[in-house]
Amino acid sequence: MPKKKENEIRVVNIRLVKEPSLYSDKPINNPDDVLEAVAGELKEYDREVFAIINLRTNGKPINLNICSVGTLDSAMVSPREVFKSAILSNAKCIIAVHNHPSGTADPSPEDITTTERLAECGRVLDIQLLDHIIVSAETGAMTSMRSRGLIPEERTSRSPASRER
């Protein structure tokens, strides 16, 4: 067995493993397209499930990543977990989607805070949060947080350090 070198740094590989597709490759242009693509699955869960649809520059879905499976009335959402699959998938933008098992599609204060935080992280990473859709588990009704004005608009100017040359 080779002797371990002092101060050795291990090399690791991270790969995105492709699963069989459950969703359409049709471009997602509006909240109804999101509902058509994933609501059927999300409304089946008896607890909150938070997922991300990773999108290409043309709006076609690359994949869907379930980032968190929570409890009856909450799911812990970490920006690190949300953007991990977006980065590995080379996504230009993302759409957040989660269910409310309670049957209401109204955003909670925590939903609004999470959306603002993800939008800000996306700006830093240059991966735009296009929308955050909440799906009612009972009725399949949905709320688009962008349509309600709850997603901050993208800033048009970049800081000097981030301008392309």
mmCIF file of C-alpha atoms in Angstrom:
data_model
loop_
_atom_site.group_PDB
_atom_site.id
_atom_site.type_symbol
_atom_site.label_atom_id
_atom_site.label_comp_id
_atom_site.label_asym_id
_atom_site.label_seq_id
_atom_site.Cartn_x
_atom_site.Cartn_y
_atom_site.Cartn_z
ATOM 1 C CA MET A 1 0.000 0.000 0.000
ATOM 2 C CA PRO A 2 1.460 3.381 -0.975
ATOM 3 C CA LYS A 3 2.608 5.583 1.850
ATOM 4 C CA LYS A 4 0.408 8.664 2.417
ATOM 5 C CA LYS A 5 2.191 11.877 1.600
ATOM 6 C CA GLU A 6 2.218 14.695 4.111
ATOM 7 C CA ASN A 7 -0.240 17.479 3.160
ATOM 8 C CA GLU A 8 -1.761 15.347 0.433
ATOM 9 C CA ILE A 9 -4.839 16.834 -1.232
ATOM 10 C CA ARG A 10 -7.329 14.256 -2.441
ATOM 11 C CA VAL A 11 -8.772 14.642 -5.914
ATOM 12 C CA VAL A 12 -12.501 14.036 -6.232
ATOM 13 C CA ASN A 13 -14.878 13.917 -9.176
ATOM 14 C CA ILE A 14 -18.442 15.179 -9.097
ATOM 15 C CA ARG A 15 -20.848 13.987 -11.747
ATOM 16 C CA LEU A 16 -24.461 14.576 -12.527
ATOM 17 C CA VAL A 17 -26.155 11.221 -12.970
ATOM 18 C CA LYS A 18 -28.910 11.275 -15.554
ATOM 19 C CA GLU A 19 -32.159 9.580 -14.545
ATOM 20 C CA PRO A 20 -34.910 8.601 -16.963
ATOM 21 C CA SER A 21 -36.948 11.648 -17.872
ATOM 22 C CA LEU A 22 -40.407 11.993 -16.357
ATOM 23 C CA TYR A 23 -41.053 15.409 -17.820
ATOM 24 C CA SER A 24 -41.447 17.125 -21.151
ATOM 25 C CA ASP A 25 -38.647 18.720 -23.145
ATOM 26 C CA LYS A 26 -41.123 21.374 -24.295
ATOM 27 C CA PRO A 27 -39.867 24.911 -23.504
ATOM 28 C CA ILE A 28 -41.276 26.423 -20.322
ATOM 29 C CA ASN A 29 -42.553 29.890 -21.137
ATOM 30 C CA ASN A 30 -45.107 30.561 -18.409
ATOM 31 C CA PRO A 31 -46.436 29.215 -15.084
ATOM 32 C CA ASP A 32 -48.987 27.000 -16.846
ATOM 33 C CA ASP A 33 -46.119 25.179 -18.582
ATOM 34 C CA VAL A 34 -44.572 24.498 -15.157
ATOM 35 C CA LEU A 35 -47.888 23.224 -13.865
ATOM 36 C CA GLU A 36 -48.241 20.931 -16.860
ATOM 37 C CA ALA A 37 -44.713 19.575 -16.418
ATOM 38 C CA VAL A 38 -44.567 18.832 -12.685
ATOM 39 C CA ALA A 39 -47.752 19.579 -10.753
ATOM 40 C CA GLY A 40 -49.128 16.068 -11.187
ATOM 41 C CA GLU A 41 -46.181 14.629 -9.344
ATOM 42 C CA LEU A 42 -45.899 17.273 -6.634
ATOM 43 C CA LYS A 43 -49.543 17.158 -5.637
ATOM 44 C CA GLU A 44 -49.175 13.465 -4.750
ATOM 45 C CA TYR A 45 -46.848 14.092 -1.788
ATOM 46 C CA ASP A 46 -48.236 14.257 1.749
ATOM 47 C CA ARG A 47 -45.413 16.572 2.850
ATOM 48 C CA GLU A 48 -43.731 19.624 1.385
ATOM 49 C CA VAL A 49 -41.354 18.930 -1.480
ATOM 50 C CA PHE A 50 -39.118 21.678 -2.892
ATOM 51 C CA ALA A 51 -37.720 21.148 -6.387
ATOM 52 C CA ILE A 52 -35.855 23.050 -9.067
ATOM 53 C CA ILE A 53 -36.355 22.858 -12.806
ATOM 54 C CA ASN A 54 -33.025 23.582 -14.491
ATOM 55 C CA LEU A 55 -33.430 25.281 -17.869
ATOM 56 C CA ARG A 56 -31.315 25.763 -20.978
ATOM 57 C CA THR A 57 -30.961 29.180 -22.599
ATOM 58 C CA ASN A 58 -33.885 28.306 -24.910
ATOM 59 C CA GLY A 59 -36.201 27.561 -21.975
ATOM 60 C CA LYS A 60 -36.192 23.788 -22.416
ATOM 61 C CA PRO A 61 -35.892 21.809 -19.180
ATOM 62 C CA ILE A 62 -32.615 20.037 -18.576
ATOM 63 C CA ASN A 63 -33.849 18.204 -15.492
ATOM 64 C CA LEU A 64 -35.792 18.467 -12.275
ATOM 65 C CA ASN A 65 -34.003 18.159 -8.965
ATOM 66 C CA ILE A 66 -35.837 17.519 -5.690
ATOM 67 C CA CYS A 67 -33.788 19.606 -3.262
ATOM 68 C CA SER A 68 -35.744 19.003 -0.082
ATOM 69 C CA VAL A 69 -38.457 16.749 1.295
ATOM 70 C CA GLY A 70 -39.852 18.288 4.437
ATOM 71 C CA THR A 71 -42.707 17.850 6.846
ATOM 72 C CA LEU A 72 -46.418 18.517 6.608
ATOM 73 C CA ASP A 73 -45.967 22.289 6.619
ATOM 74 C CA SER A 74 -42.341 23.106 5.854
ATOM 75 C CA ALA A 75 -39.249 22.103 3.901
ATOM 76 C CA MET A 76 -35.720 23.267 4.650
ATOM 77 C CA VAL A 77 -34.292 24.965 1.565
ATOM 78 C CA SER A 78 -30.573 25.626 1.275
ATOM 79 C CA PRO A 79 -29.273 27.733 -1.627
ATOM 80 C CA ARG A 80 -26.272 25.396 -1.760
ATOM 81 C CA GLU A 81 -28.534 22.434 -2.523
ATOM 82 C CA VAL A 82 -30.713 24.445 -4.906
ATOM 83 C CA PHE A 83 -27.872 25.685 -7.083
ATOM 84 C CA LYS A 84 -25.756 22.513 -6.956
ATOM 85 C CA SER A 85 -27.754 20.788 -9.694
ATOM 86 C CA ALA A 86 -28.080 24.026 -11.679
ATOM 87 C CA ILE A 87 -24.307 24.422 -11.790
ATOM 88 C CA LEU A 88 -23.689 20.745 -12.576
ATOM 89 C CA SER A 89 -26.382 20.865 -15.284
ATOM 90 C CA ASN A 90 -24.932 24.035 -16.817
ATOM 91 C CA ALA A 91 -28.336 25.721 -16.434
ATOM 92 C CA LYS A 92 -28.857 29.313 -17.521
ATOM 93 C CA CYS A 93 -31.854 29.778 -15.248
ATOM 94 C CA ILE A 94 -34.045 27.909 -12.795
ATOM 95 C CA ILE A 95 -37.649 27.725 -11.692
ATOM 96 C CA ALA A 96 -38.369 26.793 -8.089
ATOM 97 C CA VAL A 97 -41.501 24.768 -7.452
ATOM 98 C CA HIS A 98 -42.940 23.324 -4.282
ATOM 99 C CA ASN A 99 -46.199 21.964 -2.995
ATOM 100 C CA HIS A 100 -48.419 22.894 -0.085
ATOM 101 C CA PRO A 101 -50.043 19.728 1.301
ATOM 102 C CA SER A 102 -52.439 21.978 3.262
ATOM 103 C CA GLY A 103 -54.292 22.735 0.035
ATOM 104 C CA THR A 104 -53.593 26.450 -0.228
ATOM 105 C CA ALA A 105 -51.314 27.846 -2.914
ATOM 106 C CA ASP A 106 -50.773 31.134 -1.083
ATOM 107 C CA PRO A 107 -47.127 31.917 -0.278
ATOM 108 C CA SER A 108 -46.143 31.964 3.378
ATOM 109 C CA PRO A 109 -43.751 34.603 4.764
ATOM 110 C CA GLU A 110 -41.055 31.874 4.722
ATOM 111 C CA ASP A 111 -41.788 31.199 1.030
ATOM 112 C CA ILE A 112 -41.292 34.891 0.232
ATOM 113 C CA THR A 113 -38.034 35.081 2.232
ATOM 114 C CA THR A 114 -36.711 31.915 0.566
ATOM 115 C CA THR A 115 -37.569 33.287 -2.880
ATOM 116 C CA GLU A 116 -35.777 36.578 -2.217
ATOM 117 C CA ARG A 117 -32.723 34.699 -0.936
ATOM 118 C CA LEU A 118 -32.621 32.375 -3.960
ATOM 119 C CA ALA A 119 -33.013 35.311 -6.355
ATOM 120 C CA GLU A 120 -30.064 37.082 -4.715
ATOM 121 C CA CYS A 121 -27.897 33.936 -4.799
ATOM 122 C CA GLY A 122 -28.837 33.441 -8.441
ATOM 123 C CA ARG A 123 -27.683 36.982 -9.246
ATOM 124 C CA VAL A 124 -24.307 36.234 -7.679
ATOM 125 C CA LEU A 125 -23.991 32.978 -9.641
ATOM 126 C CA ASP A 126 -25.488 34.412 -12.864
ATOM 127 C CA ILE A 127 -28.247 31.774 -12.784
ATOM 128 C CA GLN A 128 -31.536 33.635 -12.882
ATOM 129 C CA LEU A 129 -34.503 32.544 -10.759
ATOM 130 C CA LEU A 130 -37.326 32.908 -13.290
ATOM 131 C CA ASP A 131 -40.186 32.018 -10.969
ATOM 132 C CA HIS A 132 -41.211 30.206 -7.828
ATOM 133 C CA ILE A 133 -44.414 28.232 -8.263
ATOM 134 C CA ILE A 134 -46.464 26.926 -5.339
ATOM 135 C CA VAL A 135 -48.811 24.037 -6.100
ATOM 136 C CA SER A 136 -51.796 23.116 -3.925
ATOM 137 C CA ALA A 137 -51.744 19.413 -3.128
ATOM 138 C CA GLU A 138 -55.529 19.182 -2.856
ATOM 139 C CA THR A 139 -56.671 21.093 -5.920
ATOM 140 C CA GLY A 140 -53.620 21.400 -8.146
ATOM 141 C CA ALA A 141 -54.120 25.185 -8.142
ATOM 142 C CA MET A 142 -50.942 27.219 -8.322
ATOM 143 C CA THR A 143 -49.442 30.580 -7.489
ATOM 144 C CA SER A 144 -46.651 32.196 -9.491
ATOM 145 C CA MET A 145 -44.575 34.388 -7.233
ATOM 146 C CA ARG A 146 -43.280 36.328 -10.261
ATOM 147 C CA SER A 147 -46.850 37.064 -11.373
ATOM 148 C CA ARG A 148 -47.573 38.403 -7.883
ATOM 149 C CA GLY A 149 -44.519 40.660 -8.022
ATOM 150 C CA LEU A 150 -42.743 38.729 -5.255
ATOM 151 C CA ILE A 151 -39.531 38.055 -7.188
ATOM 152 C CA PRO A 152 -37.154 41.013 -7.327
ATOM 153 C CA GLU A 153 -36.464 42.186 -10.868
ATOM 154 C CA GLU A 154 -33.038 41.483 -12.291
ATOM 155 C CA ARG A 155 -30.633 44.383 -12.116
ATOM 156 C CA THR A 156 -29.626 45.571 -15.563
ATOM 157 C CA SER A 157 -26.165 46.838 -14.690
ATOM 158 C CA ARG A 158 -23.315 44.735 -13.412
ATOM 159 C CA SER A 159 -20.550 45.824 -11.126
ATOM 160 C CA PRO A 160 -17.276 46.769 -12.862
ATOM 161 C CA ALA A 161 -15.596 43.608 -11.554
ATOM 162 C CA SER A 162 -18.153 41.353 -13.229
ATOM 163 C CA ARG A 163 -18.419 43.022 -16.646
ATOM 164 C CA GLU A 164 -17.441 40.860 -19.578
ATOM 165 C CA ARG A 165 -14.374 42.017 -21.482
#
